[in-house]
Amino acid sequence: MALHQKTAVALAAVKWPIAFLSLLSLPFTASATVDLCLTHIRSALWLTSGILCYFAVWFFAIRHWRHQWLSTLEHELTHCLFALLSGNRVTGLNVTVKDGGHMTFTGSENWLIDTSPYFFPTVTVILILLMPWLPTLHTPAGQFFIGVTLSYHLTSTWTETHSGQTDIQKAGVLFCWLFLPGANVAFLGIVLSAAIGGWGAAGSWIESTFLSFMLVTRGF
């Protein structure tokens, strides 16, 4: 059995358990993310400024644009990334100004490929991965730009996530309602932790949130 087939079988088996786990963990990831923001509100001033500045530009201008080519490109590239990570081979990518875009691949479909653009901040993650080799990303300007990319992801996800989306329909509307809120908050906490304190801090955030979740659920 090829890797893409094994991945598809494994993801199909854990699809609904992950959906309910995401829903149950939402209060814990949300609380941990709020605590993180409050704790670092001063030390992450430039990161926060980037988030807020882009949101203001988006709210007053970008959200009224009929065509957003870059948003479509990032959306399709995220599909491509998760198709590759699932063991598939990407065979095409087409992005247009007026007619949206699409990607094609050979292998096996799975719900993670379908939903990935709706929770995974691709550009932000790439920048954070590059931080050890690009010292400029640690400067106020670099942190500001990371904040801009994260705010871009949050606003584009907000506008793109609706039941009329083909991707949402393929993965299942009920599944997406259960899975995506928790997945978004969890990745927001992870990315913010990594942007502020590196991937070690992100690991600590995941560990502490998981332990809090297990401590409470163990009592039921």
PDB file of C-alpha atoms in Angstrom:
ATOM      1  CA  MET A   1       0.000   0.000   0.000  1.00  0.00           C
ATOM      2  CA  ALA A   2       1.395   3.395  -1.004  1.00  0.00           C
ATOM      3  CA  LEU A   3       2.068   6.106   1.575  1.00  0.00           C
ATOM      4  CA  HIS A   4      -0.826   8.281   0.373  1.00  0.00           C
ATOM      5  CA  GLN A   5      -3.197   5.325   0.770  1.00  0.00           C
ATOM      6  CA  LYS A   6      -1.957   4.547   4.288  1.00  0.00           C
ATOM      7  CA  THR A   7      -2.327   8.196   5.231  1.00  0.00           C
ATOM      8  CA  ALA A   8      -5.857   8.353   3.863  1.00  0.00           C
ATOM      9  CA  VAL A   9      -6.893   5.210   5.765  1.00  0.00           C
ATOM     10  CA  ALA A  10      -5.349   6.480   9.011  1.00  0.00           C
ATOM     11  CA  LEU A  11      -6.954   9.913   8.705  1.00  0.00           C
ATOM     12  CA  ALA A  12     -10.335   8.387   7.909  1.00  0.00           C
ATOM     13  CA  ALA A  13     -10.085   6.261  11.052  1.00  0.00           C
ATOM     14  CA  VAL A  14      -9.345   9.221  13.341  1.00  0.00           C
ATOM     15  CA  LYS A  15     -11.523  11.810  11.591  1.00  0.00           C
ATOM     16  CA  TRP A  16     -14.436  11.911  14.034  1.00  0.00           C
ATOM     17  CA  PRO A  17     -12.399  11.293  17.204  1.00  0.00           C
ATOM     18  CA  ILE A  18     -10.236  14.284  16.230  1.00  0.00           C
ATOM     19  CA  ALA A  19     -13.348  16.377  15.531  1.00  0.00           C
ATOM     20  CA  PHE A  20     -14.790  15.735  18.994  1.00  0.00           C
ATOM     21  CA  LEU A  21     -11.378  16.103  20.649  1.00  0.00           C
ATOM     22  CA  SER A  22     -10.993  19.487  18.944  1.00  0.00           C
ATOM     23  CA  LEU A  23     -14.397  20.571  20.219  1.00  0.00           C
ATOM     24  CA  LEU A  24     -13.754  19.364  23.784  1.00  0.00           C
ATOM     25  CA  SER A  25     -10.331  21.003  23.931  1.00  0.00           C
ATOM     26  CA  LEU A  26     -11.561  24.384  22.653  1.00  0.00           C
ATOM     27  CA  PRO A  27     -12.189  25.940  26.117  1.00  0.00           C
ATOM     28  CA  PHE A  28      -8.675  24.925  27.216  1.00  0.00           C
ATOM     29  CA  THR A  29      -6.855  26.128  24.096  1.00  0.00           C
ATOM     30  CA  ALA A  30      -8.862  29.364  24.133  1.00  0.00           C
ATOM     31  CA  SER A  31      -8.049  30.004  27.800  1.00  0.00           C
ATOM     32  CA  ALA A  32      -4.370  29.223  27.272  1.00  0.00           C
ATOM     33  CA  THR A  33      -4.202  31.512  24.232  1.00  0.00           C
ATOM     34  CA  VAL A  34      -5.838  34.398  26.105  1.00  0.00           C
ATOM     35  CA  ASP A  35      -3.422  33.906  29.019  1.00  0.00           C
ATOM     36  CA  LEU A  36      -0.515  33.915  26.584  1.00  0.00           C
ATOM     37  CA  CYS A  37      -1.652  37.188  25.013  1.00  0.00           C
ATOM     38  CA  LEU A  38      -2.175  38.874  28.390  1.00  0.00           C
ATOM     39  CA  THR A  39       1.185  37.686  29.706  1.00  0.00           C
ATOM     40  CA  HIS A  40       3.135  38.970  26.704  1.00  0.00           C
ATOM     41  CA  ILE A  41       1.055  42.000  25.811  1.00  0.00           C
ATOM     42  CA  ARG A  42       4.040  44.316  26.377  1.00  0.00           C
ATOM     43  CA  SER A  43       6.900  42.132  25.186  1.00  0.00           C
ATOM     44  CA  ALA A  44       5.009  41.286  21.991  1.00  0.00           C
ATOM     45  CA  LEU A  45       4.013  44.872  21.263  1.00  0.00           C
ATOM     46  CA  TRP A  46       5.292  44.880  17.670  1.00  0.00           C
ATOM     47  CA  LEU A  47       3.721  41.528  16.895  1.00  0.00           C
ATOM     48  CA  THR A  48       0.404  42.776  18.261  1.00  0.00           C
ATOM     49  CA  SER A  49       0.751  46.014  16.300  1.00  0.00           C
ATOM     50  CA  GLY A  50       1.185  44.067  13.073  1.00  0.00           C
ATOM     51  CA  ILE A  51      -1.940  42.036  13.800  1.00  0.00           C
ATOM     52  CA  LEU A  52      -4.033  45.101  14.573  1.00  0.00           C
ATOM     53  CA  CYS A  53      -2.726  47.245  11.702  1.00  0.00           C
ATOM     54  CA  TYR A  54      -3.449  44.613   9.084  1.00  0.00           C
ATOM     55  CA  PHE A  55      -6.878  43.992  10.589  1.00  0.00           C
ATOM     56  CA  ALA A  56      -7.680  47.704  10.296  1.00  0.00           C
ATOM     57  CA  VAL A  57      -6.573  47.784   6.655  1.00  0.00           C
ATOM     58  CA  TRP A  58      -8.543  44.632   5.933  1.00  0.00           C
ATOM     59  CA  PHE A  59     -11.677  45.915   7.662  1.00  0.00           C
ATOM     60  CA  PHE A  60     -11.759  49.283   5.928  1.00  0.00           C
ATOM     61  CA  ALA A  61     -10.376  48.311   2.507  1.00  0.00           C
ATOM     62  CA  ILE A  62      -9.328  44.770   1.632  1.00  0.00           C
ATOM     63  CA  ARG A  63     -12.550  43.022   2.657  1.00  0.00           C
ATOM     64  CA  HIS A  64     -14.403  45.079   0.039  1.00  0.00           C
ATOM     65  CA  TRP A  65     -12.162  43.958  -2.827  1.00  0.00           C
ATOM     66  CA  ARG A  66     -13.865  41.619  -5.263  1.00  0.00           C
ATOM     67  CA  HIS A  67     -10.679  39.787  -6.259  1.00  0.00           C
ATOM     68  CA  GLN A  68      -7.886  38.751  -3.896  1.00  0.00           C
ATOM     69  CA  TRP A  69      -5.322  36.860  -5.964  1.00  0.00           C
ATOM     70  CA  LEU A  70      -2.725  36.490  -3.195  1.00  0.00           C
ATOM     71  CA  SER A  71      -5.286  35.026  -0.809  1.00  0.00           C
ATOM     72  CA  THR A  72      -6.294  32.466  -3.424  1.00  0.00           C
ATOM     73  CA  LEU A  73      -2.641  31.605  -4.104  1.00  0.00           C
ATOM     74  CA  GLU A  74      -1.880  31.032  -0.417  1.00  0.00           C
ATOM     75  CA  HIS A  75      -5.058  28.960  -0.082  1.00  0.00           C
ATOM     76  CA  GLU A  76      -4.095  26.653  -2.936  1.00  0.00           C
ATOM     77  CA  LEU A  77      -0.452  26.409  -1.831  1.00  0.00           C
ATOM     78  CA  THR A  78      -1.665  25.190   1.563  1.00  0.00           C
ATOM     79  CA  HIS A  79      -3.674  22.469  -0.183  1.00  0.00           C
ATOM     80  CA  CYS A  80      -0.485  21.563  -2.084  1.00  0.00           C
ATOM     81  CA  LEU A  81       1.581  21.413   1.106  1.00  0.00           C
ATOM     82  CA  PHE A  82      -0.791  19.033   2.869  1.00  0.00           C
ATOM     83  CA  ALA A  83      -1.209  16.926  -0.254  1.00  0.00           C
ATOM     84  CA  LEU A  84       2.573  16.466  -0.311  1.00  0.00           C
ATOM     85  CA  LEU A  85       2.708  15.766   3.428  1.00  0.00           C
ATOM     86  CA  SER A  86       0.044  13.077   2.866  1.00  0.00           C
ATOM     87  CA  GLY A  87       2.299  11.305   0.369  1.00  0.00           C
ATOM     88  CA  ASN A  88       0.580  12.552  -2.777  1.00  0.00           C
ATOM     89  CA  ARG A  89       2.147  14.108  -5.867  1.00  0.00           C
ATOM     90  CA  VAL A  90       1.010  17.586  -6.839  1.00  0.00           C
ATOM     91  CA  THR A  91       0.445  17.788 -10.578  1.00  0.00           C
ATOM     92  CA  GLY A  92      -0.932  21.279 -11.125  1.00  0.00           C
ATOM     93  CA  LEU A  93      -1.670  24.677  -9.635  1.00  0.00           C
ATOM     94  CA  ASN A  94      -3.805  27.342 -11.276  1.00  0.00           C
ATOM     95  CA  VAL A  95      -4.686  30.705  -9.743  1.00  0.00           C
ATOM     96  CA  THR A  96      -6.620  33.426 -11.555  1.00  0.00           C
ATOM     97  CA  VAL A  97      -7.638  36.958 -10.660  1.00  0.00           C
ATOM     98  CA  LYS A  98     -11.359  36.543 -11.359  1.00  0.00           C
ATOM     99  CA  ASP A  99     -12.117  32.828 -11.326  1.00  0.00           C
ATOM    100  CA  GLY A 100     -10.368  31.658  -8.180  1.00  0.00           C
ATOM    101  CA  GLY A 101      -7.930  28.792  -8.304  1.00  0.00           C
ATOM    102  CA  HIS A 102      -7.438  25.089  -7.896  1.00  0.00           C
ATOM    103  CA  MET A 103      -4.711  22.505  -7.465  1.00  0.00           C
ATOM    104  CA  THR A 104      -4.553  18.936  -8.679  1.00  0.00           C
ATOM    105  CA  PHE A 105      -2.717  15.918  -7.349  1.00  0.00           C
ATOM    106  CA  THR A 106      -2.444  12.202  -7.878  1.00  0.00           C
ATOM    107  CA  GLY A 107      -2.949   9.845  -4.980  1.00  0.00           C
ATOM    108  CA  SER A 108      -5.616   9.689  -2.300  1.00  0.00           C
ATOM    109  CA  GLU A 109      -7.870  12.463  -1.030  1.00  0.00           C
ATOM    110  CA  ASN A 110      -8.332  13.071   2.682  1.00  0.00           C
ATOM    111  CA  TRP A 111     -10.079  15.573   4.950  1.00  0.00           C
ATOM    112  CA  LEU A 112      -6.806  17.143   6.091  1.00  0.00           C
ATOM    113  CA  ILE A 113      -6.007  18.322   2.564  1.00  0.00           C
ATOM    114  CA  ASP A 114      -9.520  19.743   2.219  1.00  0.00           C
ATOM    115  CA  THR A 115      -9.526  21.650   5.516  1.00  0.00           C
ATOM    116  CA  SER A 116      -5.868  22.716   5.799  1.00  0.00           C
ATOM    117  CA  PRO A 117      -6.270  26.291   4.448  1.00  0.00           C
ATOM    118  CA  TYR A 118      -9.000  26.930   6.996  1.00  0.00           C
ATOM    119  CA  PHE A 119      -6.800  26.466  10.074  1.00  0.00           C
ATOM    120  CA  PHE A 120      -3.116  26.368   9.073  1.00  0.00           C
ATOM    121  CA  PRO A 121      -1.311  29.774   8.821  1.00  0.00           C
ATOM    122  CA  THR A 122       1.134  28.749   6.111  1.00  0.00           C
ATOM    123  CA  VAL A 123       2.980  32.036   5.580  1.00  0.00           C
ATOM    124  CA  THR A 124       3.348  32.686   9.313  1.00  0.00           C
ATOM    125  CA  VAL A 125       4.671  29.185   9.989  1.00  0.00           C
ATOM    126  CA  ILE A 126       7.226  29.531   7.184  1.00  0.00           C
ATOM    127  CA  LEU A 127       8.477  32.827   8.634  1.00  0.00           C
ATOM    128  CA  ILE A 128       8.764  31.381  12.140  1.00  0.00           C
ATOM    129  CA  LEU A 129      10.673  28.378  10.774  1.00  0.00           C
ATOM    130  CA  LEU A 130      13.102  30.810   9.150  1.00  0.00           C
ATOM    131  CA  MET A 131      13.631  32.846  12.343  1.00  0.00           C
ATOM    132  CA  PRO A 132      16.828  31.006  13.433  1.00  0.00           C
ATOM    133  CA  TRP A 133      18.458  31.868  10.085  1.00  0.00           C
ATOM    134  CA  LEU A 134      16.962  35.324   9.560  1.00  0.00           C
ATOM    135  CA  PRO A 135      17.825  37.521  12.559  1.00  0.00           C
ATOM    136  CA  THR A 136      15.797  40.382  11.048  1.00  0.00           C
ATOM    137  CA  LEU A 137      12.635  38.472  11.987  1.00  0.00           C
ATOM    138  CA  HIS A 138      13.535  39.060  15.655  1.00  0.00           C
ATOM    139  CA  THR A 139      13.605  42.825  15.177  1.00  0.00           C
ATOM    140  CA  PRO A 140      10.535  45.035  15.730  1.00  0.00           C
ATOM    141  CA  ALA A 141      10.014  45.236  11.960  1.00  0.00           C
ATOM    142  CA  GLY A 142      10.257  41.464  11.620  1.00  0.00           C
ATOM    143  CA  GLN A 143       7.826  40.864  14.467  1.00  0.00           C
ATOM    144  CA  PHE A 144       5.463  43.417  12.977  1.00  0.00           C
ATOM    145  CA  PHE A 145       5.542  41.573   9.617  1.00  0.00           C
ATOM    146  CA  ILE A 146       4.893  38.220  11.307  1.00  0.00           C
ATOM    147  CA  GLY A 147       1.885  39.825  12.999  1.00  0.00           C
ATOM    148  CA  VAL A 148       0.656  41.065   9.607  1.00  0.00           C
ATOM    149  CA  THR A 149       0.845  37.550   8.128  1.00  0.00           C
ATOM    150  CA  LEU A 150      -0.993  36.048  11.100  1.00  0.00           C
ATOM    151  CA  SER A 151      -3.732  38.671  10.881  1.00  0.00           C
ATOM    152  CA  TYR A 152      -3.949  37.992   7.145  1.00  0.00           C
ATOM    153  CA  HIS A 153      -4.519  34.311   7.873  1.00  0.00           C
ATOM    154  CA  LEU A 154      -7.194  35.024  10.474  1.00  0.00           C
ATOM    155  CA  THR A 155      -9.139  37.437   8.252  1.00  0.00           C
ATOM    156  CA  SER A 156      -8.888  35.289   5.130  1.00  0.00           C
ATOM    157  CA  THR A 157      -9.995  32.232   7.113  1.00  0.00           C
ATOM    158  CA  TRP A 158     -12.959  34.198   8.443  1.00  0.00           C
ATOM    159  CA  THR A 159     -14.130  35.171   4.944  1.00  0.00           C
ATOM    160  CA  GLU A 160     -13.423  31.807   3.320  1.00  0.00           C
ATOM    161  CA  THR A 161     -15.007  29.515   5.912  1.00  0.00           C
ATOM    162  CA  HIS A 162     -18.652  28.946   5.078  1.00  0.00           C
ATOM    163  CA  SER A 163     -20.851  25.988   4.170  1.00  0.00           C
ATOM    164  CA  GLY A 164     -20.881  26.971   0.495  1.00  0.00           C
ATOM    165  CA  GLN A 165     -17.177  26.207   0.114  1.00  0.00           C
ATOM    166  CA  THR A 166     -16.498  23.070  -1.918  1.00  0.00           C
ATOM    167  CA  ASP A 167     -13.680  22.095   0.461  1.00  0.00           C
ATOM    168  CA  ILE A 168     -16.011  22.324   3.467  1.00  0.00           C
ATOM    169  CA  GLN A 169     -18.647  20.260   1.702  1.00  0.00           C
ATOM    170  CA  LYS A 170     -16.099  17.579   0.766  1.00  0.00           C
ATOM    171  CA  ALA A 171     -14.828  17.258   4.323  1.00  0.00           C
ATOM    172  CA  GLY A 172     -18.373  17.488   5.709  1.00  0.00           C
ATOM    173  CA  VAL A 173     -20.078  20.575   7.104  1.00  0.00           C
ATOM    174  CA  LEU A 174     -20.780  18.972  10.498  1.00  0.00           C
ATOM    175  CA  PHE A 175     -17.201  17.756  10.790  1.00  0.00           C
ATOM    176  CA  CYS A 176     -15.842  21.214   9.957  1.00  0.00           C
ATOM    177  CA  TRP A 177     -18.082  22.894  12.532  1.00  0.00           C
ATOM    178  CA  LEU A 178     -16.730  20.488  15.147  1.00  0.00           C
ATOM    179  CA  PHE A 179     -13.081  20.514  14.081  1.00  0.00           C
ATOM    180  CA  LEU A 180     -12.168  23.944  12.710  1.00  0.00           C
ATOM    181  CA  PRO A 181     -12.852  26.244  15.713  1.00  0.00           C
ATOM    182  CA  GLY A 182     -10.626  24.215  18.013  1.00  0.00           C
ATOM    183  CA  ALA A 183      -7.982  23.692  15.340  1.00  0.00           C
ATOM    184  CA  ASN A 184      -7.826  27.427  14.631  1.00  0.00           C
ATOM    185  CA  VAL A 185      -7.462  28.415  18.285  1.00  0.00           C
ATOM    186  CA  ALA A 186      -4.876  25.689  18.897  1.00  0.00           C
ATOM    187  CA  PHE A 187      -2.736  26.770  15.948  1.00  0.00           C
ATOM    188  CA  LEU A 188      -3.113  30.408  16.966  1.00  0.00           C
ATOM    189  CA  GLY A 189      -1.727  29.581  20.417  1.00  0.00           C
ATOM    190  CA  ILE A 190       1.113  27.502  18.959  1.00  0.00           C
ATOM    191  CA  VAL A 191       2.121  30.130  16.411  1.00  0.00           C
ATOM    192  CA  LEU A 192       1.937  33.017  18.883  1.00  0.00           C
ATOM    193  CA  SER A 193       4.064  31.063  21.359  1.00  0.00           C
ATOM    194  CA  ALA A 194       6.637  30.257  18.672  1.00  0.00           C
ATOM    195  CA  ALA A 195       6.737  33.845  17.406  1.00  0.00           C
ATOM    196  CA  ILE A 196       7.282  35.199  20.921  1.00  0.00           C
ATOM    197  CA  GLY A 197       9.615  32.612  22.417  1.00  0.00           C
ATOM    198  CA  GLY A 198      10.611  30.122  19.705  1.00  0.00           C
ATOM    199  CA  TRP A 199       9.490  26.572  19.091  1.00  0.00           C
ATOM    200  CA  GLY A 200      10.543  25.546  22.595  1.00  0.00           C
ATOM    201  CA  ALA A 201       7.942  27.946  23.971  1.00  0.00           C
ATOM    202  CA  ALA A 202       5.384  26.511  21.556  1.00  0.00           C
ATOM    203  CA  GLY A 203       6.159  23.021  22.855  1.00  0.00           C
ATOM    204  CA  SER A 204       5.692  24.201  26.435  1.00  0.00           C
ATOM    205  CA  TRP A 205       2.371  25.811  25.501  1.00  0.00           C
ATOM    206  CA  ILE A 206       1.149  22.552  23.942  1.00  0.00           C
ATOM    207  CA  GLU A 207       2.303  20.525  26.950  1.00  0.00           C
ATOM    208  CA  SER A 208       0.698  22.790  29.551  1.00  0.00           C
ATOM    209  CA  THR A 209      -2.571  23.013  27.612  1.00  0.00           C
ATOM    210  CA  PHE A 210      -2.684  19.240  27.157  1.00  0.00           C
ATOM    211  CA  LEU A 211      -2.010  18.640  30.847  1.00  0.00           C
ATOM    212  CA  SER A 212      -4.793  21.062  31.832  1.00  0.00           C
ATOM    213  CA  PHE A 213      -7.175  19.278  29.470  1.00  0.00           C
ATOM    214  CA  MET A 214      -6.244  15.837  30.811  1.00  0.00           C
ATOM    215  CA  LEU A 215      -6.473  16.985  34.436  1.00  0.00           C
ATOM    216  CA  VAL A 216     -10.046  18.225  34.010  1.00  0.00           C
ATOM    217  CA  THR A 217     -11.334  15.436  31.766  1.00  0.00           C
ATOM    218  CA  ARG A 218      -9.878  12.771  34.040  1.00  0.00           C
ATOM    219  CA  GLY A 219     -12.317  13.846  36.723  1.00  0.00           C
ATOM    220  CA  PHE A 220     -15.378  12.956  34.588  1.00  0.00           C
TER     221      PHE A 220
END
